[in-house]
Short mmCIF file of N, CA and C and ligand atoms in Angstrom, two decimals:
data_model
loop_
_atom_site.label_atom_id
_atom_site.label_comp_id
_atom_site.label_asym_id
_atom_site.label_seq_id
_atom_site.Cartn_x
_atom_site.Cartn_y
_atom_site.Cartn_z
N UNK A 1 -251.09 -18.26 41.21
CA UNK A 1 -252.09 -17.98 40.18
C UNK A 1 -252.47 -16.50 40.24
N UNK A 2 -252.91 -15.66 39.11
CA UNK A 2 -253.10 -14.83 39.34
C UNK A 2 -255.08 -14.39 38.55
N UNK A 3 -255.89 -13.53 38.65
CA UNK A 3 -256.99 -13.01 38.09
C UNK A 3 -256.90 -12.38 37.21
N UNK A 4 -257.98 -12.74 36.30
CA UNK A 4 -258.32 -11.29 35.28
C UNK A 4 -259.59 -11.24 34.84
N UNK A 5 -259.97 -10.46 34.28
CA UNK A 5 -261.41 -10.68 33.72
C UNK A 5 -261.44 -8.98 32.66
N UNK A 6 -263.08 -9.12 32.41
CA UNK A 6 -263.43 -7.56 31.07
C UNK A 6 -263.67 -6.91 31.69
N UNK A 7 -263.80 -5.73 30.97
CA UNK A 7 -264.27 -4.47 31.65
C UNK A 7 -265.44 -4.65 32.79
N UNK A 8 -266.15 -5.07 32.27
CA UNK A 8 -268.06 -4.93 33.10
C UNK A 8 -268.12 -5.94 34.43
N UNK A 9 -266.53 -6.80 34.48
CA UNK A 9 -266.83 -7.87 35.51
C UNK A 9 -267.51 -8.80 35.22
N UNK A 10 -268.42 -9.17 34.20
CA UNK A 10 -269.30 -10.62 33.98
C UNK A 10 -268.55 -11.90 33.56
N UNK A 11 -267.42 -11.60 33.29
CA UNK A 11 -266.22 -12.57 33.16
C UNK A 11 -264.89 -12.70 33.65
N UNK A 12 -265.23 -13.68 34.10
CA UNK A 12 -263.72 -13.65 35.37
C UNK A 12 -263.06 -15.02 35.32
N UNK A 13 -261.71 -15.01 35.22
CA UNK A 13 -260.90 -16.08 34.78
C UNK A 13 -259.50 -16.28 35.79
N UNK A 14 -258.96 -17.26 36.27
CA UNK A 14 -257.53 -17.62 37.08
C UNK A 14 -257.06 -17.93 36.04
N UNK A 15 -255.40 -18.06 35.85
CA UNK A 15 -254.58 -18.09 34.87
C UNK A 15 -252.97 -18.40 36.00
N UNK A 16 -251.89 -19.00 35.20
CA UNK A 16 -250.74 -19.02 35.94
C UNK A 16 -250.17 -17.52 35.86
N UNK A 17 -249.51 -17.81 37.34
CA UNK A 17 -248.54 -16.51 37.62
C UNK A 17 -247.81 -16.19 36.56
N UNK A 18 -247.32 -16.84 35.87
CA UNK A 18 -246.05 -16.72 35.36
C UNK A 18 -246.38 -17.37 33.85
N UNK A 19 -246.15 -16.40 32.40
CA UNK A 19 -246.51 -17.05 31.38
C UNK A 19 -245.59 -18.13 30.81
N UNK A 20 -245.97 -18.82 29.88
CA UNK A 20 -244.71 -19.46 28.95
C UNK A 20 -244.36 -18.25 28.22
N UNK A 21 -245.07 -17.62 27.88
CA UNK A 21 -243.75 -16.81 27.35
C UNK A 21 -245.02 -15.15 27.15
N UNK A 22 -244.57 -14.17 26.66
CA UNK A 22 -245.70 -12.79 26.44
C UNK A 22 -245.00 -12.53 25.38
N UNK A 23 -245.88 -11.89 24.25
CA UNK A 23 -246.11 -11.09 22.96
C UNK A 23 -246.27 -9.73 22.68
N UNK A 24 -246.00 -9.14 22.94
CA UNK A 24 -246.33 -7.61 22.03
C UNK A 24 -246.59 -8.22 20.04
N UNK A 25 -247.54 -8.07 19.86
CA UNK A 25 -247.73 -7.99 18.74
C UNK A 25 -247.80 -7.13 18.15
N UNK A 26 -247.45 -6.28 16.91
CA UNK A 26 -247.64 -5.55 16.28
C UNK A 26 -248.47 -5.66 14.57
N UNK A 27 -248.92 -6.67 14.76
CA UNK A 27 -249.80 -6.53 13.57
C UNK A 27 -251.17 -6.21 13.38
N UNK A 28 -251.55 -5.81 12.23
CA UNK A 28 -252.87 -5.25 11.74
C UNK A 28 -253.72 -6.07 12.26
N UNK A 29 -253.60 -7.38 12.70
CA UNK A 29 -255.19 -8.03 13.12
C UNK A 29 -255.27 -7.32 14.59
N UNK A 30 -254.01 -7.46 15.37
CA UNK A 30 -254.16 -6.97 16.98
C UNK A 30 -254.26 -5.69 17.30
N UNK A 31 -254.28 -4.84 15.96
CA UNK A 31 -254.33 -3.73 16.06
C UNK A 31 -256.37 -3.17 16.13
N UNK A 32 -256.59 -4.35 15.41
CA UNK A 32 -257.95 -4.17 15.01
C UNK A 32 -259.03 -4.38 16.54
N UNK A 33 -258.42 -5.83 16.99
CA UNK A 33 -259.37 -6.17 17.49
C UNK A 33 -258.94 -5.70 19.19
N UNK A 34 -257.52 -4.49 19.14
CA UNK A 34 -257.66 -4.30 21.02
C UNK A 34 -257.88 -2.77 20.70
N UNK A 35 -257.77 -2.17 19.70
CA UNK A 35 -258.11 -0.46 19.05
C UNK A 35 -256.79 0.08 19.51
N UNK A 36 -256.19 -0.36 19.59
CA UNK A 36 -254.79 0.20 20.15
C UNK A 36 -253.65 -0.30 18.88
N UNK A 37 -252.24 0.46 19.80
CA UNK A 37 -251.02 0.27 19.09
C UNK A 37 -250.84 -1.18 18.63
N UNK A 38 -250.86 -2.34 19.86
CA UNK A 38 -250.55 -3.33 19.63
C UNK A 38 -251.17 -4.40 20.76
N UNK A 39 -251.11 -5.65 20.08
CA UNK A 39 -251.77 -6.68 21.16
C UNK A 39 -250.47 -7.14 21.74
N UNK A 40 -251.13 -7.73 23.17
CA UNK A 40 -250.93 -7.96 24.22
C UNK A 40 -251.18 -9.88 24.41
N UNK A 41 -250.04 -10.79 24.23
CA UNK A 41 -250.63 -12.28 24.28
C UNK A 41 -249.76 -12.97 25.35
N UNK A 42 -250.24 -12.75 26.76
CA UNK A 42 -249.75 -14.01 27.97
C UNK A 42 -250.08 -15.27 27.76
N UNK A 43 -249.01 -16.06 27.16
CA UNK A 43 -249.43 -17.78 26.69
C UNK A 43 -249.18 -18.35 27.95
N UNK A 44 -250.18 -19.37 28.19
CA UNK A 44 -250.46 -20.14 29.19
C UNK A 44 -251.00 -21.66 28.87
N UNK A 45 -250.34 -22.57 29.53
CA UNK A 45 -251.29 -24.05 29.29
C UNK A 45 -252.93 -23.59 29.33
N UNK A 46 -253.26 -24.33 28.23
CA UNK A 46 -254.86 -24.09 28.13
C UNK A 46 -255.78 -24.65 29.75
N UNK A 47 -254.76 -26.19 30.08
CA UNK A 47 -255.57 -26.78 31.18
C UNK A 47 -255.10 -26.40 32.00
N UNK A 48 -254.46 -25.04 33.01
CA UNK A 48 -253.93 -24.49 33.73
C UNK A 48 -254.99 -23.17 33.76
N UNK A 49 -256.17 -22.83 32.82
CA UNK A 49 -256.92 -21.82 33.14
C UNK A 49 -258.44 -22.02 33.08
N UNK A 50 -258.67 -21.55 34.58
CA UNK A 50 -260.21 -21.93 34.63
C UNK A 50 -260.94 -20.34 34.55
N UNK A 51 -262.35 -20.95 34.49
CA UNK A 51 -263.17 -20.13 33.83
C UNK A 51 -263.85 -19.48 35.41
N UNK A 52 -263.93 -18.59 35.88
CA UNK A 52 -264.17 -18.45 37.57
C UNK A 52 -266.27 -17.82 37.44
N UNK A 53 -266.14 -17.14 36.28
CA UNK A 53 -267.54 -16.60 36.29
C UNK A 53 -267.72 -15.80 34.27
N UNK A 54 -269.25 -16.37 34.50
CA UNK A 54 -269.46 -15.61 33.30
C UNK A 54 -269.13 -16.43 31.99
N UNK A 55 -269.83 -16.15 30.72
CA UNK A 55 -269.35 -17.27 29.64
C UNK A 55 -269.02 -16.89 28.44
N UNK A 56 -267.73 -16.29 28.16
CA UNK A 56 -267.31 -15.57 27.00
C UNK A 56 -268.15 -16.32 25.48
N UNK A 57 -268.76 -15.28 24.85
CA UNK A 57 -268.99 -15.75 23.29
C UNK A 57 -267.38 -15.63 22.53
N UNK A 58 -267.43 -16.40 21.47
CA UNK A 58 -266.35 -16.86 20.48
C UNK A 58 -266.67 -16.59 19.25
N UNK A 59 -265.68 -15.97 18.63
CA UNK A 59 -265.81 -15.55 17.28
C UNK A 59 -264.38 -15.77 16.43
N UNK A 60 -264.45 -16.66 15.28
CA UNK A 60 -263.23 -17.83 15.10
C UNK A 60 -263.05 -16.74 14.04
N UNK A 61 -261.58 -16.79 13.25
CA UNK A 61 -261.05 -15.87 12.15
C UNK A 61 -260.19 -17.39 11.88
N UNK A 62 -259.38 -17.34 10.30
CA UNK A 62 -258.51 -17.85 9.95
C UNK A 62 -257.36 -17.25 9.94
N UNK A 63 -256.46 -17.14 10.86
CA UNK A 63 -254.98 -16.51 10.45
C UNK A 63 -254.38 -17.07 9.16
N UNK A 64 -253.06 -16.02 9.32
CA UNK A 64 -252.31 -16.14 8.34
C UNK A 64 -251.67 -17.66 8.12
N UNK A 65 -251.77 -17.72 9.03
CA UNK A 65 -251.03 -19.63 8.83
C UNK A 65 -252.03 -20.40 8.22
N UNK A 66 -252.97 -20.00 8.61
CA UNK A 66 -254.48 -21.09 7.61
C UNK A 66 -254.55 -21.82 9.32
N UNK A 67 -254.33 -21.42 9.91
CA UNK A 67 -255.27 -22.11 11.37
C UNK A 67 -255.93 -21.34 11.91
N UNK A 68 -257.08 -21.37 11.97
CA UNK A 68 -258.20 -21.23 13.06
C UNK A 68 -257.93 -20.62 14.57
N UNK A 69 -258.00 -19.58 14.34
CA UNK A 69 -258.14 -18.75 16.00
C UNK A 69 -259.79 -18.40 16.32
N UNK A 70 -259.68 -19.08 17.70
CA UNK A 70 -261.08 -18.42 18.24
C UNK A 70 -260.53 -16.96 18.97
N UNK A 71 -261.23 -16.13 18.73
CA UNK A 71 -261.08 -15.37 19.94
C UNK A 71 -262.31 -14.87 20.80
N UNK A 72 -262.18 -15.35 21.93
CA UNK A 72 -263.44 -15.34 22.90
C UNK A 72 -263.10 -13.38 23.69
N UNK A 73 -264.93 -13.16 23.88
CA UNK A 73 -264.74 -11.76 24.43
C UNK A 73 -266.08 -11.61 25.49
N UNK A 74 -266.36 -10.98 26.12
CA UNK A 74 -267.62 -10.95 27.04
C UNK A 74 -268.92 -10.60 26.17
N UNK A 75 -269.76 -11.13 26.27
CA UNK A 75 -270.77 -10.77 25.48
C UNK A 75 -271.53 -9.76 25.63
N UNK A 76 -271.39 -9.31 27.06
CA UNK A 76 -272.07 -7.85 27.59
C UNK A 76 -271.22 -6.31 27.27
N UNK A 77 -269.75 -6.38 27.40
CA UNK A 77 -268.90 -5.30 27.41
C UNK A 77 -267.85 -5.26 26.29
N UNK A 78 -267.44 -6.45 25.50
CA UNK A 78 -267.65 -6.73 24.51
C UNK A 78 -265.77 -6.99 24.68
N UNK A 79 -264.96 -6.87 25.93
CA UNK A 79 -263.47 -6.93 26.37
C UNK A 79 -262.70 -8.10 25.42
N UNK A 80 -261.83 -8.16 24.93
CA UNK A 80 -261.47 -9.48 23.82
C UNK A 80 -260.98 -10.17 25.51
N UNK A 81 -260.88 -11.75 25.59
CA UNK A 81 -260.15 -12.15 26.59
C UNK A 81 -259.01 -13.40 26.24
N UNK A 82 -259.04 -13.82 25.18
CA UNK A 82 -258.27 -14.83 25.23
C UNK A 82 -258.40 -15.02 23.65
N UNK A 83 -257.62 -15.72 23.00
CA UNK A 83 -257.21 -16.64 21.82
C UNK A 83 -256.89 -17.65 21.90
N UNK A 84 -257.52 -19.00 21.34
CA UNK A 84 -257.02 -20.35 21.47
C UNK A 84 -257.34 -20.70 20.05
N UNK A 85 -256.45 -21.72 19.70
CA UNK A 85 -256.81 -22.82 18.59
C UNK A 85 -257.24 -23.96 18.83
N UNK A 86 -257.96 -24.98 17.98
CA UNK A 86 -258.64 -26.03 18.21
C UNK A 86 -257.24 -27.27 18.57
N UNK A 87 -256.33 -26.85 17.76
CA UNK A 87 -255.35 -27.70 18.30
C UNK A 87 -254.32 -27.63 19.13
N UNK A 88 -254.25 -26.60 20.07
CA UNK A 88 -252.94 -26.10 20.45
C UNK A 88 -253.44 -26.32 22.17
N UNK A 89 -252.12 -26.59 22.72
CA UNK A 89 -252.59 -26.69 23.52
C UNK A 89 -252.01 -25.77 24.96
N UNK A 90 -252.08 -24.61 24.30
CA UNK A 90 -251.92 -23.16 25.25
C UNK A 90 -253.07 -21.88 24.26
N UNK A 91 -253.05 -20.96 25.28
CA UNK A 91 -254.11 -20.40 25.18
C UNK A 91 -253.08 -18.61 25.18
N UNK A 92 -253.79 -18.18 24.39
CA UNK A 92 -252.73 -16.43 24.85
C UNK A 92 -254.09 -15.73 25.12
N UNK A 93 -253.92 -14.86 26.53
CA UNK A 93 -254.75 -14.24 27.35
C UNK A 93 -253.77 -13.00 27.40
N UNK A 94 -255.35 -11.73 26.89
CA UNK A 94 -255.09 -10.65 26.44
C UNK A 94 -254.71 -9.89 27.65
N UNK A 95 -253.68 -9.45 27.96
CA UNK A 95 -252.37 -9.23 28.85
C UNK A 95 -253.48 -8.04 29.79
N UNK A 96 -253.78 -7.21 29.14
CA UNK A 96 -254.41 -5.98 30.14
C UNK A 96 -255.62 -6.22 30.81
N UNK A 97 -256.52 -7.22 30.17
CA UNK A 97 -257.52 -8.04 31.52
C UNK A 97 -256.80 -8.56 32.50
N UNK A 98 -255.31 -9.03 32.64
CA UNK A 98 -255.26 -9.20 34.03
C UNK A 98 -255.15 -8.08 35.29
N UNK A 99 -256.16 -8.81 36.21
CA UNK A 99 -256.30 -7.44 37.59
C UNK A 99 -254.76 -7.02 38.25
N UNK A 100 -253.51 -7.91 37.85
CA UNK A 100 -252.13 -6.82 38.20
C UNK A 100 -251.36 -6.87 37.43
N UNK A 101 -250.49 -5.93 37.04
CA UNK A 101 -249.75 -5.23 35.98
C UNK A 101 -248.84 -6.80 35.34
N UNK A 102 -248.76 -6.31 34.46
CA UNK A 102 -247.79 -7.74 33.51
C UNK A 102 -246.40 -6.78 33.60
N UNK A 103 -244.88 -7.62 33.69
CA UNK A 103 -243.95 -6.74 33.33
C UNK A 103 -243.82 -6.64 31.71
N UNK A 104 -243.74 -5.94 31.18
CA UNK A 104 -243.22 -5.46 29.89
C UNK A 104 -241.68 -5.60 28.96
N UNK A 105 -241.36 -5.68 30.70
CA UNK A 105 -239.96 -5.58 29.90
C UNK A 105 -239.53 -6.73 29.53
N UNK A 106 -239.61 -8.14 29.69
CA UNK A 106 -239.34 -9.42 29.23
C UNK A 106 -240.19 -9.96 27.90
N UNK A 107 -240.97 -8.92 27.40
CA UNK A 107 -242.07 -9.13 26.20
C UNK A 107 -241.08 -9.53 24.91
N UNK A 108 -241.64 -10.08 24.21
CA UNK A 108 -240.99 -10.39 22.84
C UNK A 108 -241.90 -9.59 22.10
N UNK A 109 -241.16 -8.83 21.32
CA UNK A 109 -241.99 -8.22 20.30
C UNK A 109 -241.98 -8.84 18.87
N UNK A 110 -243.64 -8.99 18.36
CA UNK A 110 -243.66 -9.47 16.83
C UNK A 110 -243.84 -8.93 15.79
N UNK A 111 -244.05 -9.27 14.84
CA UNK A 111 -244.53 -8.70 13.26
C UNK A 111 -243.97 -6.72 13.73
N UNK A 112 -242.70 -6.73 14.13
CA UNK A 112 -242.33 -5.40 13.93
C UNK A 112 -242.11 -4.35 13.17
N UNK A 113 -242.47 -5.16 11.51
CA UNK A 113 -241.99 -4.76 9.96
C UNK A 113 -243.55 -3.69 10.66
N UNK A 114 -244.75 -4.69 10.60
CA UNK A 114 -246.06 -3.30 10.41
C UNK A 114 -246.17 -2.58 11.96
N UNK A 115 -245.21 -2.71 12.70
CA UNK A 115 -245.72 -1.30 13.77
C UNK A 115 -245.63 -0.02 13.46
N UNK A 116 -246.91 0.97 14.52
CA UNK A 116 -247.08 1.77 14.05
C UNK A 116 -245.60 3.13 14.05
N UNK A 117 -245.89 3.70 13.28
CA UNK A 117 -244.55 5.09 13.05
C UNK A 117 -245.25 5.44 14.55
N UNK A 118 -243.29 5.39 15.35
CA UNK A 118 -244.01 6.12 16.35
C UNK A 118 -244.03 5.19 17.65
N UNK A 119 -243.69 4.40 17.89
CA UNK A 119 -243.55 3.22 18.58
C UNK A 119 -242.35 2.85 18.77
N UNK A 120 -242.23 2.99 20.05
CA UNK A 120 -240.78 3.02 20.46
C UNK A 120 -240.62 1.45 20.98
N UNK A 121 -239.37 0.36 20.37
CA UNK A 121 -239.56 -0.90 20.86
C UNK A 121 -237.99 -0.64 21.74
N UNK A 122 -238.06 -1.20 23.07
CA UNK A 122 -236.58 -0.97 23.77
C UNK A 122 -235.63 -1.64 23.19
N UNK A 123 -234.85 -1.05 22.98
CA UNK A 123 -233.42 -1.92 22.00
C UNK A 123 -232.90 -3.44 22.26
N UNK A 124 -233.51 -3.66 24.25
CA UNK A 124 -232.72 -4.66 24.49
C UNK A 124 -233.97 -5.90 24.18
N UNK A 125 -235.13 -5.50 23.95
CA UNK A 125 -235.69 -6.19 23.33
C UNK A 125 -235.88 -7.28 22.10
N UNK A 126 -236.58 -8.60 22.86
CA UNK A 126 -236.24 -9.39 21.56
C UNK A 126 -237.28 -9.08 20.38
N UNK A 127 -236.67 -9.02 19.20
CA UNK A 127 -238.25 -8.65 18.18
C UNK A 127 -237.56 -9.54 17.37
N UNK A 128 -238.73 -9.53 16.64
CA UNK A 128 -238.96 -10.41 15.61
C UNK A 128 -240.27 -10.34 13.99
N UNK A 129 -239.26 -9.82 12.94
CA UNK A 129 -240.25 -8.99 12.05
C UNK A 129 -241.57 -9.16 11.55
N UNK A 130 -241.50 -10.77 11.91
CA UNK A 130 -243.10 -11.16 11.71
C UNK A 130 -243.77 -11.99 12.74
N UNK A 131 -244.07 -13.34 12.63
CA UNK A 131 -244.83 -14.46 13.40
C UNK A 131 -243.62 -15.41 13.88
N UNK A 132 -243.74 -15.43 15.17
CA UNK A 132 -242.50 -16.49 16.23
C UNK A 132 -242.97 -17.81 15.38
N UNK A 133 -241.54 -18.58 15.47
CA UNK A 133 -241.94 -19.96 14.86
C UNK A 133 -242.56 -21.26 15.47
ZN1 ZN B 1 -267.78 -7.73 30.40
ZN1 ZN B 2 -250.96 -9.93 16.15
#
């Protein structure tokens, strides 16, 4: 198992070593809500991650699919930490709250049509121009 938590420390979470799978996202919502190039999504069984300290507030959006994403963030420092849906039953935890480095290089990259000019994706990389199926 490994740790992560937000900036300020008031939220702290265990998660598996090892994801089902990691995201580089490149679209305009993940662009919005990490202020950066692109989001960052370590999918994990939802009942494989406990909550260790602290109680993220949730703030739900409708994606593009017409399902319901919560995305929970610290309410003090304001760190995004996770995305879940009401029906799904894995959770994607925002890759750079964890306390040791994620590798990169096994990332799948998404919605690559809107990344930014300027963004170098490694060739041997898997991408994929929009949303994994
Ligand atoms: Zn915090
Ligand atoms: Zn995205």
């Amino acid at each position: 198992m490994r740790d992560g938590g937000c900036q300020c420390g008031a939220v702290r979470y265990r998660c598996p070593n090892e994801p089902l799978a990691l995201y580089a996202c490149h679209c305009s919502e993940c662009r919005k809500q990490s202020g950066s190039a692109f989001g960052l999504s370590y999918e994990v069984p939802r009942a494989e991650v406990a909550l260790l300290a602290g109680t993220p507030r949730r703030w739900s959006r409708i994606a593009d699919s017409g399902r319901r994403r919560d995305c929970l963030f610290c309410p003090d420092c304001g760190t995004r930490l996770w995305h879940e849906g009401p029906d799904s039953d894995t959770i994607t935890i925002k890759a750079g709250t964890l306390d040791t480095p994620v590798d990169l290089s096994s990332a799948i990259h998404i919605w690559t049509k809107s990344r930014l000019p300027g963004v170098a994706i490694p060739t041997d990389a898997r991408q994929l121009p929009g949303e994994p199926d």
